[in-house]
JSON list of C-alpha atoms in Angstrom, two decimals:
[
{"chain": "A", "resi": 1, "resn": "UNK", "atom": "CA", "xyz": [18.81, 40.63, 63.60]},
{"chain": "A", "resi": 2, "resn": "UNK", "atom": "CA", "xyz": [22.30, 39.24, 62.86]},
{"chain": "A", "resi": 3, "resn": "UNK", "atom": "CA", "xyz": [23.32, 42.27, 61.06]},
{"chain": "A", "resi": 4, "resn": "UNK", "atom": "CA", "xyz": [26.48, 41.46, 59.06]},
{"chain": "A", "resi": 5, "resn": "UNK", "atom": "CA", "xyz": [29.98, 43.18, 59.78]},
{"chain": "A", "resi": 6, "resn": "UNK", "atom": "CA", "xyz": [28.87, 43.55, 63.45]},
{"chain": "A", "resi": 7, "resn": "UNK", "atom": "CA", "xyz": [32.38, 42.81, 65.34]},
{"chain": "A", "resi": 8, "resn": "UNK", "atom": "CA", "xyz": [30.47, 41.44, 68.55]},
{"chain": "A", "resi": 9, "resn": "UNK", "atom": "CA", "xyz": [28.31, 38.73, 66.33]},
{"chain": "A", "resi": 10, "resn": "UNK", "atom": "CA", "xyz": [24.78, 38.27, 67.19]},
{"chain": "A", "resi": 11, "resn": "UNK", "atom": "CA", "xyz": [24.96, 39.73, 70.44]},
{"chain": "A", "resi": 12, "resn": "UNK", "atom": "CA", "xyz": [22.30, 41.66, 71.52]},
{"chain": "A", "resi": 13, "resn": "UNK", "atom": "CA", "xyz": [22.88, 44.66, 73.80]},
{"chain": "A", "resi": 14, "resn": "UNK", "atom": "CA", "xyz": [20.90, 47.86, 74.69]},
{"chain": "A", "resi": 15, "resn": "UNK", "atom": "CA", "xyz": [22.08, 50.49, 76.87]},
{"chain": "A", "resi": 16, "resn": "UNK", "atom": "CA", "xyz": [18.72, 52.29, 78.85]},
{"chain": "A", "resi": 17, "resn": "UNK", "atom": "CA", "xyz": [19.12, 55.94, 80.50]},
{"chain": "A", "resi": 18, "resn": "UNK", "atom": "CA", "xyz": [15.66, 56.87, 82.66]},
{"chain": "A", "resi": 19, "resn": "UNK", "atom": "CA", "xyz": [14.67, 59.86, 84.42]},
{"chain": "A", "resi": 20, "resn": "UNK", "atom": "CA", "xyz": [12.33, 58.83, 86.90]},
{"chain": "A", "resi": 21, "resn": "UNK", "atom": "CA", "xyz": [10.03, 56.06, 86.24]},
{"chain": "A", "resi": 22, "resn": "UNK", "atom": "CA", "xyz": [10.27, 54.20, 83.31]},
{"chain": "A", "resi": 23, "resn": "UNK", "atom": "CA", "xyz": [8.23, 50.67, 82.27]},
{"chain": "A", "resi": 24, "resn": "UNK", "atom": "CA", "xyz": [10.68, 48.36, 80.34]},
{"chain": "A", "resi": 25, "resn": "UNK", "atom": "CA", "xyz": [9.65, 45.74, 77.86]},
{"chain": "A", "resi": 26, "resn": "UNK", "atom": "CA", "xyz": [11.84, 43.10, 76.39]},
{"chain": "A", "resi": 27, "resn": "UNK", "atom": "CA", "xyz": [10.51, 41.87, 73.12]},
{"chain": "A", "resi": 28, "resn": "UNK", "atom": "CA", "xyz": [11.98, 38.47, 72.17]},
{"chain": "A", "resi": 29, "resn": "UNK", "atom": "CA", "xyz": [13.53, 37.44, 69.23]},
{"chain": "A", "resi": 30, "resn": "UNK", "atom": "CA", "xyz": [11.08, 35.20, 67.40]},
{"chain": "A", "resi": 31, "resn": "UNK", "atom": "CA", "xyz": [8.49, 38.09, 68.25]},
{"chain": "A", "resi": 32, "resn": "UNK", "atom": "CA", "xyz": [10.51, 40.53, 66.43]},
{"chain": "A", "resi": 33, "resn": "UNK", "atom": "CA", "xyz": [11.18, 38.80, 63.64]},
{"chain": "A", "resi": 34, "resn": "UNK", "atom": "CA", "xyz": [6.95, 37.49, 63.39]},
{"chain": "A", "resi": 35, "resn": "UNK", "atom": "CA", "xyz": [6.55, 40.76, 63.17]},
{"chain": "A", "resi": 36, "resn": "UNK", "atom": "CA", "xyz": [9.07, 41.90, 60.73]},
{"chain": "A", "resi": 37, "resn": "UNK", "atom": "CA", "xyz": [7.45, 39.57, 58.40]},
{"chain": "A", "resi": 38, "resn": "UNK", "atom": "CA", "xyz": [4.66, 41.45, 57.92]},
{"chain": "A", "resi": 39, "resn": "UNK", "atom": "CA", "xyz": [6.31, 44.82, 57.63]},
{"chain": "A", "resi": 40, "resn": "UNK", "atom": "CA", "xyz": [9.71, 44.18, 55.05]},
{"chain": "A", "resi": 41, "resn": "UNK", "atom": "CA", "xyz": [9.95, 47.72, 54.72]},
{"chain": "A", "resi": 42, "resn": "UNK", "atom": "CA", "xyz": [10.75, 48.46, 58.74]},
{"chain": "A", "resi": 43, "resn": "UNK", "atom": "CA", "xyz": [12.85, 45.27, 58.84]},
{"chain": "A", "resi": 44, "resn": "UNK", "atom": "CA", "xyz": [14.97, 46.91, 56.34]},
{"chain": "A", "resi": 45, "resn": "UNK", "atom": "CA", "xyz": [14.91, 50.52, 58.26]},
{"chain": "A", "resi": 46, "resn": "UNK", "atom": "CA", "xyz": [15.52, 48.42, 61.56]},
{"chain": "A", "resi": 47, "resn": "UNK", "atom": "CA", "xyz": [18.99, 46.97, 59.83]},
{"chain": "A", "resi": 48, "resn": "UNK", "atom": "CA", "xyz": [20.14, 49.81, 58.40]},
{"chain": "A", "resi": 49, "resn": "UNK", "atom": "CA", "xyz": [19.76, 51.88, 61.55]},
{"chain": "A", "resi": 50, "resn": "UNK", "atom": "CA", "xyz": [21.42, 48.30, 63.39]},
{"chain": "A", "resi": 51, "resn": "UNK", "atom": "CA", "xyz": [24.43, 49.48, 61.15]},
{"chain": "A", "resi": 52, "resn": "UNK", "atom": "CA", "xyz": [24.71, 52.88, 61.81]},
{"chain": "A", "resi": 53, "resn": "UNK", "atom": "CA", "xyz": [24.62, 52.81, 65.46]},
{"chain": "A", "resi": 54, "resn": "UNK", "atom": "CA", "xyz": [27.12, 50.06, 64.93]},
{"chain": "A", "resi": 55, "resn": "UNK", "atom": "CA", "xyz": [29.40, 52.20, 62.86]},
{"chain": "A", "resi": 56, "resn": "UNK", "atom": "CA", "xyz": [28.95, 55.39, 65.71]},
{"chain": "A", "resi": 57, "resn": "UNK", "atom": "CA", "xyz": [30.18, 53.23, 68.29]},
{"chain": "A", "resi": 58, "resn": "UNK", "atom": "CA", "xyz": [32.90, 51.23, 65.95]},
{"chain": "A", "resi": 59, "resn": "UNK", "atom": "CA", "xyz": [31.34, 47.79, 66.10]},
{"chain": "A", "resi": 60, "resn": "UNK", "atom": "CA", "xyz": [31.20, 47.49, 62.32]},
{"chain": "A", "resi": 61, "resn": "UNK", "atom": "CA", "xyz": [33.72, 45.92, 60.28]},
{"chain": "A", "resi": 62, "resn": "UNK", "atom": "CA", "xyz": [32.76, 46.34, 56.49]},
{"chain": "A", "resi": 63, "resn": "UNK", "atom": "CA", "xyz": [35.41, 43.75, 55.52]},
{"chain": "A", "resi": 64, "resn": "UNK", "atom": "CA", "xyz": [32.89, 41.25, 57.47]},
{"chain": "A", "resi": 65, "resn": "UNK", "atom": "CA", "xyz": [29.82, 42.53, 55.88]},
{"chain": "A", "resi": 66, "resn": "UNK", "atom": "CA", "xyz": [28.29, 40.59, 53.37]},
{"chain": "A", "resi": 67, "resn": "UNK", "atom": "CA", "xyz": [25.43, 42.47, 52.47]},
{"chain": "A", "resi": 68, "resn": "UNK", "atom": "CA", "xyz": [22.64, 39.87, 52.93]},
{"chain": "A", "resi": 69, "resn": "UNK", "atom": "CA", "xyz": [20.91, 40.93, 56.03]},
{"chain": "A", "resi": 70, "resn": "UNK", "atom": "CA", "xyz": [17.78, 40.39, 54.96]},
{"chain": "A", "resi": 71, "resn": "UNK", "atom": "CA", "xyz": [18.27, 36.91, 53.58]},
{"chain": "A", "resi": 72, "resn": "UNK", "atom": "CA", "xyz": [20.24, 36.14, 57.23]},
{"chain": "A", "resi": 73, "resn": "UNK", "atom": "CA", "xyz": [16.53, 36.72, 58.62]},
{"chain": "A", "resi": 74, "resn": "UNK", "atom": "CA", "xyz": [15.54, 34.64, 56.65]},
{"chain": "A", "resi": 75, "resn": "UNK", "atom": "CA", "xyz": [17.71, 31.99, 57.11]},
{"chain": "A", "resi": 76, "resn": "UNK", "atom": "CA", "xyz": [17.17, 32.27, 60.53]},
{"chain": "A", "resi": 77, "resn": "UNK", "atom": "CA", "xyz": [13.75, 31.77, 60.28]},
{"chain": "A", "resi": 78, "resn": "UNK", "atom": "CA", "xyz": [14.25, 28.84, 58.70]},
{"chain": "A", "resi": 79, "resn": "UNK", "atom": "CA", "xyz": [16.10, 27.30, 61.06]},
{"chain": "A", "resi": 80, "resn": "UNK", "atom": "CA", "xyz": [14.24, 28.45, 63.48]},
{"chain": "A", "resi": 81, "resn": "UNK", "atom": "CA", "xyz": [11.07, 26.40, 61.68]},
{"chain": "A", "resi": 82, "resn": "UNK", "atom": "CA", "xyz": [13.24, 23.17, 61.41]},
{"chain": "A", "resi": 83, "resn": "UNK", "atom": "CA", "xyz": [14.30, 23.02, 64.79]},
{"chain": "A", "resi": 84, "resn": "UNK", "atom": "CA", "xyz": [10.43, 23.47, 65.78]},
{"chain": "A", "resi": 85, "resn": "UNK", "atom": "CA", "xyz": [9.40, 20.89, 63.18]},
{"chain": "A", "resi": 86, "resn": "UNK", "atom": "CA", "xyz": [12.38, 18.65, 64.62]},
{"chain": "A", "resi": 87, "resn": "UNK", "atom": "CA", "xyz": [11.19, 18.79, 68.16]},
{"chain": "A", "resi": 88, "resn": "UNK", "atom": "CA", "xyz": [7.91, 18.17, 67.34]},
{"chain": "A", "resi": 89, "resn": "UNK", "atom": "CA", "xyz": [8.92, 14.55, 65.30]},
{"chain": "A", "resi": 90, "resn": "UNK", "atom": "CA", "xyz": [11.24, 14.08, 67.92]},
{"chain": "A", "resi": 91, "resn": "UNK", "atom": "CA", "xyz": [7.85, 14.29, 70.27]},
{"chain": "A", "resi": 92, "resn": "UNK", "atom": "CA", "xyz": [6.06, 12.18, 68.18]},
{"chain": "A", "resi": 93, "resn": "UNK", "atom": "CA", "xyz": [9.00, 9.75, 67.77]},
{"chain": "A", "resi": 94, "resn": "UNK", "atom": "CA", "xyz": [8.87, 8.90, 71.54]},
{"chain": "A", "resi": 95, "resn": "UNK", "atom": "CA", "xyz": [5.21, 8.59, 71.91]},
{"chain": "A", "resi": 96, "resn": "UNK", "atom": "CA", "xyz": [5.65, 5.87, 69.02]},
{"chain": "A", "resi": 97, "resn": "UNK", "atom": "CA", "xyz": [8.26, 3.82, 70.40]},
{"chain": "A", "resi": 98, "resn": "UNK", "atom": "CA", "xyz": [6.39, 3.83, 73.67]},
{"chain": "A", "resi": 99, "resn": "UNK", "atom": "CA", "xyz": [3.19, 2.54, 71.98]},
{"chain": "A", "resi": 100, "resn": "UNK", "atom": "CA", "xyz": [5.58, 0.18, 70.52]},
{"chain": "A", "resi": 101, "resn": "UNK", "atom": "CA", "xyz": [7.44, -0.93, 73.73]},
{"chain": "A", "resi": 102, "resn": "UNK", "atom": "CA", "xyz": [4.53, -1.34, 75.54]},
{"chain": "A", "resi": 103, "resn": "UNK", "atom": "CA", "xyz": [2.63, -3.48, 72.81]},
{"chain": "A", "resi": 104, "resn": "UNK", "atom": "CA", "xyz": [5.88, -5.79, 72.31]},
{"chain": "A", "resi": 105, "resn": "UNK", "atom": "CA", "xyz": [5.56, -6.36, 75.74]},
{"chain": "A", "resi": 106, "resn": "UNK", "atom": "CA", "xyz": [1.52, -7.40, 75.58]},
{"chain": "A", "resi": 107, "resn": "UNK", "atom": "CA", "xyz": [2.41, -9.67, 73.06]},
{"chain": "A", "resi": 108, "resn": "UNK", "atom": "CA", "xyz": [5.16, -11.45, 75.08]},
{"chain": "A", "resi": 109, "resn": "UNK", "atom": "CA", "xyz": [2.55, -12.01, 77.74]},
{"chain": "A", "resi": 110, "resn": "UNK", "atom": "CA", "xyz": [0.03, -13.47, 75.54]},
{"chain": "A", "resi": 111, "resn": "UNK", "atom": "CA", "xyz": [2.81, -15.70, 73.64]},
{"chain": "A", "resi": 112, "resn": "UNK", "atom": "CA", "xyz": [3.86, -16.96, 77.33]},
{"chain": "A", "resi": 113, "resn": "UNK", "atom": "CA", "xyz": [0.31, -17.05, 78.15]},
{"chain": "A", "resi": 114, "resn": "UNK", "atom": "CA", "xyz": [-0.35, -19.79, 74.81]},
{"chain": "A", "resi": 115, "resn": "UNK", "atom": "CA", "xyz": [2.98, -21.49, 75.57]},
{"chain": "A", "resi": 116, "resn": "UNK", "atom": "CA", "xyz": [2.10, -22.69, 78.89]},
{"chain": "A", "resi": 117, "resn": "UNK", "atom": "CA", "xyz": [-1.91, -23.92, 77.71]},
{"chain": "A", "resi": 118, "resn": "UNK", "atom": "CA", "xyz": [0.32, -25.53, 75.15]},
{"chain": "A", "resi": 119, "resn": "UNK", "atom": "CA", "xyz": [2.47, -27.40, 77.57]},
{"chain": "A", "resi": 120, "resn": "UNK", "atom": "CA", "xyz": [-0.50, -28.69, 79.67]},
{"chain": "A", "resi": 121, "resn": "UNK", "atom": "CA", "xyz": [-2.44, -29.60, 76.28]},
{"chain": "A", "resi": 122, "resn": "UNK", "atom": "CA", "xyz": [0.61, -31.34, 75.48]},
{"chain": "A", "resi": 123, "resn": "UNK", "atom": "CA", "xyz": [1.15, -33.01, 78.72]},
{"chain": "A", "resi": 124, "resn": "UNK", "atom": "CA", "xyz": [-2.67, -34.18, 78.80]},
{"chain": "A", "resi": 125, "resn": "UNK", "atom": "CA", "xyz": [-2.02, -35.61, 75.14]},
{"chain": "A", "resi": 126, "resn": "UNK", "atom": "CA", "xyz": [1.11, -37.72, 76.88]},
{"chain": "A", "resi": 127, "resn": "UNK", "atom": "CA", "xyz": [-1.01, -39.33, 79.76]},
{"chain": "A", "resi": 128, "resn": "UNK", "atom": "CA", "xyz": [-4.11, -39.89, 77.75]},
{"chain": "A", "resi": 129, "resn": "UNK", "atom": "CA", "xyz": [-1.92, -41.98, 75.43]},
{"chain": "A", "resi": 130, "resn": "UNK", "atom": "CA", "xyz": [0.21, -43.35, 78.18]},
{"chain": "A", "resi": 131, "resn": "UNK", "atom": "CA", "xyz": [-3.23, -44.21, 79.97]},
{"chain": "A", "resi": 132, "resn": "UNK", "atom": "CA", "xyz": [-4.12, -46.57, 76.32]},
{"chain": "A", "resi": 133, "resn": "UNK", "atom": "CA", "xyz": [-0.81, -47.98, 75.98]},
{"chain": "A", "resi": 134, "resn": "UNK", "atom": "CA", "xyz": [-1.39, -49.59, 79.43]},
{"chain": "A", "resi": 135, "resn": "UNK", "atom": "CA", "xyz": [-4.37, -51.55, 78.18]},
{"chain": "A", "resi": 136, "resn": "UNK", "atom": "CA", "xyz": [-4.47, -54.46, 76.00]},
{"chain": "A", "resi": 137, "resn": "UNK", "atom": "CA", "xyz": [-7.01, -54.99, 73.07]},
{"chain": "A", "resi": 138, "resn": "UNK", "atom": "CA", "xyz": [-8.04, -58.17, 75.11]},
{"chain": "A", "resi": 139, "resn": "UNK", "atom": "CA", "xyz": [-8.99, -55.83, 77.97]},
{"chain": "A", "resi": 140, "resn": "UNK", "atom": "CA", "xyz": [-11.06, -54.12, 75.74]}
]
């Protein structure tokens, strides 16, 4: 949750203490926050209870608190969306310059392609005239 004034940063820790035999789910951070969306009111429980365990075991530093928790989430969210928006354009970028690779190099093959009709078209042109130059107009 990035709570501000935490002295450890954005570190997440849990400590777990089981009697017997105990299922244990890890619930990841873009989860969390989805879901603390659609309920403000525990997202702003959840970070105030964030502080006061922080404060019983003397991880909080008030100097370092800025009191905008909730906007942090925010934020975070945010840049959470922009990197996903960036990989996806990245994505999209590289399927583009492939399309564009591989049609520059079509169009190389059909410009060599026209070149060399060209040179025999020309080279045809230079005997047939070659072949007229040898013959007189009294020959004809």
């Amino acid at each position: 949750l990035n709570i501000s004034g935490n002295v450890n940063g954005n570190r997440r820790t849990a400590n777990v203490r089981s009697i017997g035999y105990s299922d244990l789910f890890a619930l990841s951070k873009s989860d969390l926050l989805d879901a603390l969306k659609e309920y403000p009111e525990a997202k702003a429980r959840l970070l105030e209870r964030g502080k006061n365990l922080l404060k019983r075991d003397g991880l909080y530093n008030a100097d370092l608190d800025t009191g905008d928790d909730l906007h942090t989430v925010e934020a975070q969210d945010k840049i959470d969306q922009l990197e996903s928006n960036c990989e996806g354009l990245q994505h999209r970028y590289q399927r583009l310059l492939t399309e564009y690779n591989t049609t520059q190099q079509k169009l190389k093959q059909r410009m060599t392609k026209l070149e060399k009709k060209y040179q025999k078209i020309k080279k045809f042109q230079k005997f047939g005239e070659d072949v007229l130059d040898g013959f007189d107009e009294e020959d004809t």
